[in-house]
JSON list of C-alpha atoms in Angstrom, two decimals:
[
{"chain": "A", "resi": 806, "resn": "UNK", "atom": "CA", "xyz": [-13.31, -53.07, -15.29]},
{"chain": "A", "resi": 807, "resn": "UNK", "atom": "CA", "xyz": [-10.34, -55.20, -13.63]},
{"chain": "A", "resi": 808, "resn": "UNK", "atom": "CA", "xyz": [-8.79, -57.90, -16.03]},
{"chain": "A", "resi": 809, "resn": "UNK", "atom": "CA", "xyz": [-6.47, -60.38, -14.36]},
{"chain": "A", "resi": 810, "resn": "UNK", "atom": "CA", "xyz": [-3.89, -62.06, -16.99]},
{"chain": "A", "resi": 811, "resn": "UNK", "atom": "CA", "xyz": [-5.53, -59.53, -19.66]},
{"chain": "A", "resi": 812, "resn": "UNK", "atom": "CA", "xyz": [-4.52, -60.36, -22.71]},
{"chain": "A", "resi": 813, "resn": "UNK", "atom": "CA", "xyz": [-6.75, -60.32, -26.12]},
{"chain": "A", "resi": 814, "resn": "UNK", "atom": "CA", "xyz": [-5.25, -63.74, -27.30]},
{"chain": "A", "resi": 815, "resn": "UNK", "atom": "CA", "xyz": [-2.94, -66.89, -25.99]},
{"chain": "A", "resi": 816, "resn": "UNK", "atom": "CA", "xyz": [-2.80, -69.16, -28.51]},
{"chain": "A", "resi": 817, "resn": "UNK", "atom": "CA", "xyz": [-0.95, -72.72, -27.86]},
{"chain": "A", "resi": 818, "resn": "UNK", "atom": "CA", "xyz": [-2.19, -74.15, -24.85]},
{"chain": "A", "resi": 819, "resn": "UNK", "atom": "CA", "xyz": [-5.02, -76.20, -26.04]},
{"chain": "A", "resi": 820, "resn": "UNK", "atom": "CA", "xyz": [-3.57, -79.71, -25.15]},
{"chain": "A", "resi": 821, "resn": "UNK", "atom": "CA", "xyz": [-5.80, -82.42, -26.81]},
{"chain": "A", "resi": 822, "resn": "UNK", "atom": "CA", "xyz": [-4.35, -85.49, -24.93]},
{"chain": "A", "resi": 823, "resn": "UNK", "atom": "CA", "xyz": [-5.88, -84.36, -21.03]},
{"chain": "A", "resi": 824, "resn": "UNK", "atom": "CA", "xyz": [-8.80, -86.08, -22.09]},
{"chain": "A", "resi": 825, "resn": "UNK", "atom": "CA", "xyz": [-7.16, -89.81, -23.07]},
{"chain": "A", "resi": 826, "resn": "UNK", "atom": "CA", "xyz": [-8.08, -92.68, -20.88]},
{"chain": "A", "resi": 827, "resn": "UNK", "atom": "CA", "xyz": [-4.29, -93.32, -19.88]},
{"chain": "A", "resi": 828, "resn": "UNK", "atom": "CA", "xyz": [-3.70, -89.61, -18.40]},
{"chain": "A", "resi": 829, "resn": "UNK", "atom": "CA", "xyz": [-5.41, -88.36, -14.74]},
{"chain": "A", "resi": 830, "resn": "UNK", "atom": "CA", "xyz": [-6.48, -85.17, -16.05]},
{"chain": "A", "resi": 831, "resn": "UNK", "atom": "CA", "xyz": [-6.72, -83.34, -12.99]},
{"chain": "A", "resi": 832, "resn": "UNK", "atom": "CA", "xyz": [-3.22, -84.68, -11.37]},
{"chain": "A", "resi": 833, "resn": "UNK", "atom": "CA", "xyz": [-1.69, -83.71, -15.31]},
{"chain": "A", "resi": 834, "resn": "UNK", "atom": "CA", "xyz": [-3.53, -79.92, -15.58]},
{"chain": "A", "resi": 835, "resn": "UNK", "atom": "CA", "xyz": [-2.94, -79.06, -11.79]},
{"chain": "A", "resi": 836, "resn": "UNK", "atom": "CA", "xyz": [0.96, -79.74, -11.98]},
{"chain": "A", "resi": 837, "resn": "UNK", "atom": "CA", "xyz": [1.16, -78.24, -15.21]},
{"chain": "A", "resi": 838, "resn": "UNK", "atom": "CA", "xyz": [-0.41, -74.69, -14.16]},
{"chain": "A", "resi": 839, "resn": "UNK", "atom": "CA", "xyz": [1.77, -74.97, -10.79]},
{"chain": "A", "resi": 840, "resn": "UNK", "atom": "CA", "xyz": [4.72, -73.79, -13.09]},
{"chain": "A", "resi": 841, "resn": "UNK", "atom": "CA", "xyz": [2.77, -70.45, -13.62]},
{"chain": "A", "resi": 842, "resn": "UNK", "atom": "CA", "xyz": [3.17, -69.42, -10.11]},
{"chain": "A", "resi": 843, "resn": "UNK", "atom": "CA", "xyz": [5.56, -67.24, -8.89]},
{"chain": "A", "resi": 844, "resn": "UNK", "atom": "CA", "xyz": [8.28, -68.97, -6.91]},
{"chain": "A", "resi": 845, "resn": "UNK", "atom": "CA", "xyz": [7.58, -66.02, -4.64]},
{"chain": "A", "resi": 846, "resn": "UNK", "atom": "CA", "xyz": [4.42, -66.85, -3.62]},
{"chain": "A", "resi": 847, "resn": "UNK", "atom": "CA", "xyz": [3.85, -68.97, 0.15]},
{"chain": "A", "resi": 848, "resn": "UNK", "atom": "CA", "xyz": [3.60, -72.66, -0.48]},
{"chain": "A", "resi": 849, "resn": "UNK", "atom": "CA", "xyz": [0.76, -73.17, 1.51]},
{"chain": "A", "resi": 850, "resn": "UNK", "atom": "CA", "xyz": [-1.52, -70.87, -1.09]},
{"chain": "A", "resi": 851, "resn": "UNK", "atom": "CA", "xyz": [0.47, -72.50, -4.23]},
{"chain": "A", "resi": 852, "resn": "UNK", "atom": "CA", "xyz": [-0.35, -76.04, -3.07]},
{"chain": "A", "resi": 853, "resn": "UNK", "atom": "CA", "xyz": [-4.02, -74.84, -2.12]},
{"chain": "A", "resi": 854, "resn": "UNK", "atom": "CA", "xyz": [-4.45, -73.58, -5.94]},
{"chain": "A", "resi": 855, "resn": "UNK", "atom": "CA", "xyz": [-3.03, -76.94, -7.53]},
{"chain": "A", "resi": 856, "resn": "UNK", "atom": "CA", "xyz": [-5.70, -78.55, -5.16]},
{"chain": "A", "resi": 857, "resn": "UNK", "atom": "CA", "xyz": [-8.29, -76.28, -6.88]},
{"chain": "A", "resi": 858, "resn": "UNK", "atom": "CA", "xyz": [-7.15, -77.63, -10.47]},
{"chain": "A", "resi": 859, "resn": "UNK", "atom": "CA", "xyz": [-6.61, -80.81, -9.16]},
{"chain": "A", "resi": 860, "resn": "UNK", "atom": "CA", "xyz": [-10.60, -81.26, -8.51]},
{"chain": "A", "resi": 861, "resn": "UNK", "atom": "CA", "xyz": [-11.72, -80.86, -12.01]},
{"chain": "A", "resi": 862, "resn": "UNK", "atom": "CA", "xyz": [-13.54, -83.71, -13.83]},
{"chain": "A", "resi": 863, "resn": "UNK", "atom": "CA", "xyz": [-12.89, -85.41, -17.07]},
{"chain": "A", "resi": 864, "resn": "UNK", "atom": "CA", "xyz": [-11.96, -83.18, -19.73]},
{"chain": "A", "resi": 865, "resn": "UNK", "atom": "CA", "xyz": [-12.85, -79.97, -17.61]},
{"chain": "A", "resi": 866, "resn": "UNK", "atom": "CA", "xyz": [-9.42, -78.65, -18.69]},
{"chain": "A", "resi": 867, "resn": "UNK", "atom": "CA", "xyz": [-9.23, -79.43, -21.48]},
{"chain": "A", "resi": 868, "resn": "UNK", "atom": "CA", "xyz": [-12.27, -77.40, -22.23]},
{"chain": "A", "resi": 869, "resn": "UNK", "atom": "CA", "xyz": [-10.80, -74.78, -20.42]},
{"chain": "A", "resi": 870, "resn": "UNK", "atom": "CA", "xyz": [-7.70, -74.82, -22.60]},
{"chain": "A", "resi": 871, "resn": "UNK", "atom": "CA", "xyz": [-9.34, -74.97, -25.44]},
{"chain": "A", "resi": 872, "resn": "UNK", "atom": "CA", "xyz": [-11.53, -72.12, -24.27]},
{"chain": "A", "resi": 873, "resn": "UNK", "atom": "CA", "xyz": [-8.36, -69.53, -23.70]},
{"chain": "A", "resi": 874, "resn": "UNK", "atom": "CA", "xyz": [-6.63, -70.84, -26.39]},
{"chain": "A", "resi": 875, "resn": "UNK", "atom": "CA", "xyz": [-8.71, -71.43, -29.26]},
{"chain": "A", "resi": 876, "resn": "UNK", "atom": "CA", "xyz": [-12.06, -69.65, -28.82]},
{"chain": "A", "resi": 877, "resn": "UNK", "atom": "CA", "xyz": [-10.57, -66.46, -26.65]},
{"chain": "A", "resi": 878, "resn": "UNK", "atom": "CA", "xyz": [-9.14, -64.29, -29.32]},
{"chain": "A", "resi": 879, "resn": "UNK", "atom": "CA", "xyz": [-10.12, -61.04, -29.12]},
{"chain": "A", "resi": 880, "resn": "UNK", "atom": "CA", "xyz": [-7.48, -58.84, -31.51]},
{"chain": "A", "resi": 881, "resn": "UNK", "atom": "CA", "xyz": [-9.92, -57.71, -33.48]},
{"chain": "A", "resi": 882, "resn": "UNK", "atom": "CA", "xyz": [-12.50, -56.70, -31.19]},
{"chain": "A", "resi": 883, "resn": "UNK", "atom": "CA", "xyz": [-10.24, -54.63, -28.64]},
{"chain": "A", "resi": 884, "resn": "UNK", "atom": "CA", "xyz": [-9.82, -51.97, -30.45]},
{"chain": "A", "resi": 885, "resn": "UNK", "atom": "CA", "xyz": [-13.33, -51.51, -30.81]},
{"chain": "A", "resi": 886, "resn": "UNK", "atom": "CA", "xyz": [-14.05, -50.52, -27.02]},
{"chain": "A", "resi": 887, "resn": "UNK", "atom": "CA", "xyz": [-14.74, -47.29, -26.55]},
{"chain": "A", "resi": 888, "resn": "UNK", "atom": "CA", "xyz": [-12.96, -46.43, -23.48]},
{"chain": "A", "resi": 889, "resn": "UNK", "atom": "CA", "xyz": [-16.20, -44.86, -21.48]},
{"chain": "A", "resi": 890, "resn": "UNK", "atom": "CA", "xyz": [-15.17, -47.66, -18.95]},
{"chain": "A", "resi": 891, "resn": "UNK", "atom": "CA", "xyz": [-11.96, -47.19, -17.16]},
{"chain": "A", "resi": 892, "resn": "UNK", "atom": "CA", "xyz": [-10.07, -50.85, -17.99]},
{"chain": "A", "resi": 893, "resn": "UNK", "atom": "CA", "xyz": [-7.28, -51.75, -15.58]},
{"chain": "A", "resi": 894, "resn": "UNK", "atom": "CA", "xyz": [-4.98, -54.63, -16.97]},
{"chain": "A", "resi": 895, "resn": "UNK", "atom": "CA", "xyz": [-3.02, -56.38, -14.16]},
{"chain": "A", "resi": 896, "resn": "UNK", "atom": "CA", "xyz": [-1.08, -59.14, -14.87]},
{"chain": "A", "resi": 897, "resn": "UNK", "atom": "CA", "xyz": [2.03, -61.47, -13.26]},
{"chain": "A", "resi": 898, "resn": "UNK", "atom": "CA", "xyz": [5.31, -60.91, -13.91]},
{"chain": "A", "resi": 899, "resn": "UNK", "atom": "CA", "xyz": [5.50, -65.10, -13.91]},
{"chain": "A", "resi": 900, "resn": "UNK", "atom": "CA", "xyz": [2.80, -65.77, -15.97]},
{"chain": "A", "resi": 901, "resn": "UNK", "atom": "CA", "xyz": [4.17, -67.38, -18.89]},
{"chain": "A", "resi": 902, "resn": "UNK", "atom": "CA", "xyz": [0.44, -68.11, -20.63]},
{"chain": "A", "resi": 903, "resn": "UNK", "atom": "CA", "xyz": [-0.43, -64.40, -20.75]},
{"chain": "A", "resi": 904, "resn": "UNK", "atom": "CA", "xyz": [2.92, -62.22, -20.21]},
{"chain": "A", "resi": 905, "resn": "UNK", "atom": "CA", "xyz": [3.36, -58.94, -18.98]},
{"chain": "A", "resi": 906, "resn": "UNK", "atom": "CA", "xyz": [4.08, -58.14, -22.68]},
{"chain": "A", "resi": 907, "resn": "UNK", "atom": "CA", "xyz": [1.14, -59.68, -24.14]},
{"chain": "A", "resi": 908, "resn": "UNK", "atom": "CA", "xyz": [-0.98, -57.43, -21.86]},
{"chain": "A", "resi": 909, "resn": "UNK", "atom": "CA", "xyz": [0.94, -54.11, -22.51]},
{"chain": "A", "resi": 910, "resn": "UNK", "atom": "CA", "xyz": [-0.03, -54.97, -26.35]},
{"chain": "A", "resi": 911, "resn": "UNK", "atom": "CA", "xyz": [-3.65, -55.53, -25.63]},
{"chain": "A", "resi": 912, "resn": "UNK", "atom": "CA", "xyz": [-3.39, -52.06, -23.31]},
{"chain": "A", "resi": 913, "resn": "UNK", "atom": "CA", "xyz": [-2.18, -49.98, -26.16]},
{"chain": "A", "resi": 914, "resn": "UNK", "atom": "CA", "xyz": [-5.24, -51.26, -28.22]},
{"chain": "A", "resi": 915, "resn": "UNK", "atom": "CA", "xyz": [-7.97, -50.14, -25.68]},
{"chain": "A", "resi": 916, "resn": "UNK", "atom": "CA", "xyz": [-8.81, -46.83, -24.95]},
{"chain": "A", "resi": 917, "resn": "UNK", "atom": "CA", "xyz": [-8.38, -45.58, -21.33]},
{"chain": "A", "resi": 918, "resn": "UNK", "atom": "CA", "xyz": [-6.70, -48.85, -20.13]},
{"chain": "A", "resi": 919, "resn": "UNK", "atom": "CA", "xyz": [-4.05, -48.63, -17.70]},
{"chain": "A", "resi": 920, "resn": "UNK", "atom": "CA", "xyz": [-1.57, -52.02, -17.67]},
{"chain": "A", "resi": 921, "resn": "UNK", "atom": "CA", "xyz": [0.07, -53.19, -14.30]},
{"chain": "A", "resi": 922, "resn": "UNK", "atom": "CA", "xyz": [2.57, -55.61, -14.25]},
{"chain": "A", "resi": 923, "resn": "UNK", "atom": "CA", "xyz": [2.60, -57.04, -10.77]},
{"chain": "A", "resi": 924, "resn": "UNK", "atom": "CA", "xyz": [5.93, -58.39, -9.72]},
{"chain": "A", "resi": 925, "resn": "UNK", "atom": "CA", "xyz": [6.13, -61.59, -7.16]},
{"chain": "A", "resi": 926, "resn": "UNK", "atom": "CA", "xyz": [2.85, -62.75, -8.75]},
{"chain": "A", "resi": 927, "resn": "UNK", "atom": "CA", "xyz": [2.25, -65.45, -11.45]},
{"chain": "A", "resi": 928, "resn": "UNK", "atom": "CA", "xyz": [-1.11, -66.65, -13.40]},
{"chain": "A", "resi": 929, "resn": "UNK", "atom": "CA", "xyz": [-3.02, -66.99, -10.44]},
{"chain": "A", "resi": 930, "resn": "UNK", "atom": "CA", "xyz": [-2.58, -63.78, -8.13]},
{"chain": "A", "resi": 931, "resn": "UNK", "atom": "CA", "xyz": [-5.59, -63.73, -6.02]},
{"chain": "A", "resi": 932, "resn": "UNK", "atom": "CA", "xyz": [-5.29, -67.70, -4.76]},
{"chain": "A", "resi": 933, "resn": "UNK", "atom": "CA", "xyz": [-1.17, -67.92, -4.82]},
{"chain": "A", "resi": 934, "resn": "UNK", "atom": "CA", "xyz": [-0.52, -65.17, -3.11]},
{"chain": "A", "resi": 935, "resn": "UNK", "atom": "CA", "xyz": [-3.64, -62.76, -1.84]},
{"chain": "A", "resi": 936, "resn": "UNK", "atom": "CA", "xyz": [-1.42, -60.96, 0.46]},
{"chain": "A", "resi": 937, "resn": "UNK", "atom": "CA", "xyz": [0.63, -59.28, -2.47]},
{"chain": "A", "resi": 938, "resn": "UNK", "atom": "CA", "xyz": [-2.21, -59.51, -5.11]},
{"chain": "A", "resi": 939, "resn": "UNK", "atom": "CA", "xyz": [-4.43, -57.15, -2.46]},
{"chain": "A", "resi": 940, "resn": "UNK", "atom": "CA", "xyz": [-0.93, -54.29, -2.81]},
{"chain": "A", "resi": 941, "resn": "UNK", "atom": "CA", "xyz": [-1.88, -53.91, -6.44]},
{"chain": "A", "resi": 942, "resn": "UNK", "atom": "CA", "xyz": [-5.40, -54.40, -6.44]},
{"chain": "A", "resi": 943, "resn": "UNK", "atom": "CA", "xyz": [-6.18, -52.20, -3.21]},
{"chain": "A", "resi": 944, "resn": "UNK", "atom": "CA", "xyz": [-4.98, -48.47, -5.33]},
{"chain": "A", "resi": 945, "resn": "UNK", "atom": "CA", "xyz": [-6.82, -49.36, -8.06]},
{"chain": "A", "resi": 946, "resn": "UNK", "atom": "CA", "xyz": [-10.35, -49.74, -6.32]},
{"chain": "A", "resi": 947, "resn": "UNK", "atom": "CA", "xyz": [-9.18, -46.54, -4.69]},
{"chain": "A", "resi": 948, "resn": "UNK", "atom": "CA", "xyz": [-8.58, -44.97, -8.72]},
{"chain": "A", "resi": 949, "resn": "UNK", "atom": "CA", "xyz": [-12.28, -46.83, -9.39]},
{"chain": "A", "resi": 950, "resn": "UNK", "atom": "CA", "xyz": [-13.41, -44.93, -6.22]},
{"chain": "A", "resi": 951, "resn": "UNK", "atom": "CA", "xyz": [-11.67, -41.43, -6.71]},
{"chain": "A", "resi": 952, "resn": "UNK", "atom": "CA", "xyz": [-13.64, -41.56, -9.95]},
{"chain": "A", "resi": 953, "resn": "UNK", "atom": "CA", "xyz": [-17.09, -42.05, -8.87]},
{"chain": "A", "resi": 954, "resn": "UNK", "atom": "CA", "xyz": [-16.53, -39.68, -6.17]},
{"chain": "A", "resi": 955, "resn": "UNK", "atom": "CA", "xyz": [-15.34, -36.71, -9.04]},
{"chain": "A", "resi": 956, "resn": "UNK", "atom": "CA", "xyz": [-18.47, -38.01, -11.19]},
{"chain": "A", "resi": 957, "resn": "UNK", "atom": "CA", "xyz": [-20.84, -37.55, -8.62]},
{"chain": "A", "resi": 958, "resn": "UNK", "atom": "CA", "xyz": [-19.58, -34.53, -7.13]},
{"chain": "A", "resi": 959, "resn": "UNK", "atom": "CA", "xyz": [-19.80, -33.20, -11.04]},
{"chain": "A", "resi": 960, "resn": "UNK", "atom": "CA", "xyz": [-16.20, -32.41, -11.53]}
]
């Protein structure tokens, strides 16, 4: 299993007034989650992903919000996986929602989990900048890989 920004809880970022009759939602939620990109990454692919949150509907954030940061708290479940399933943890150096820290916490609650911080990457890493997401994401299909070739080969 791959989780991107992979941490068990974010609390905080519900924000109730997106959904108010005076404030363009999507204008208001894609400028706010443009901060969580890495000033690293090529403008073309930042301005691209505030065009993606741009595009949402009435109150479409908001849910989403509320979604990561009210309902999406999983502290006392993670310790409860059993590790069978290799867990790879990769997060942004720039994402100030779920930090690099955050997710090293949530890695030393699962079993097998390995945490990678990846560095010139924010929030979003596979629409702000694919080029340097695909460095870190490329050896650890190879690890997923390596492991089904040792599994079927019996060792």
């Amino acid at each position: 299993m791959i989780a991107i920004e992979a941490c068990d809880y974010s609390p905080g970022w519900f924000i109730d007034w997106l959904y108010h009759p005076e404030v363009h939602g999507g204008e208001a939620c894609a400028t706010s989650v443009f901060g969580l990109m890495a000033p690293q990454s090529p403008e073309e692919y930042r301005w691209e992903t505030w065009w993606y949150y741009a595009q949402g509907g009435p109150g479409i954030f908001r849910g989403d919000l509320y979604f990561y940061s009210v309902d999406h708290d999983f502290r006392q479940l993670a310790e409860k996986i059993s590790g069978n399933v290799p867990m790879y943890l990769m997060t942004g150096v720039y994402d100030f929602a779920c930090t690099p820290e955050m997710t090293a916490e949530t890695g030393k609650k699962l079993r097998g989990s390995e945490t990678i911080i990846m560095e010139e990457i924010g929030h979003f890493p596979m629409s702000e900048n694919p080029v340097t997401f695909k460095k870190y994401l490329m050896p650890v299909l190879e690890k997923i890989m390596s492991r089904k070739l040792q599994a079927q080969a019996g060792v």
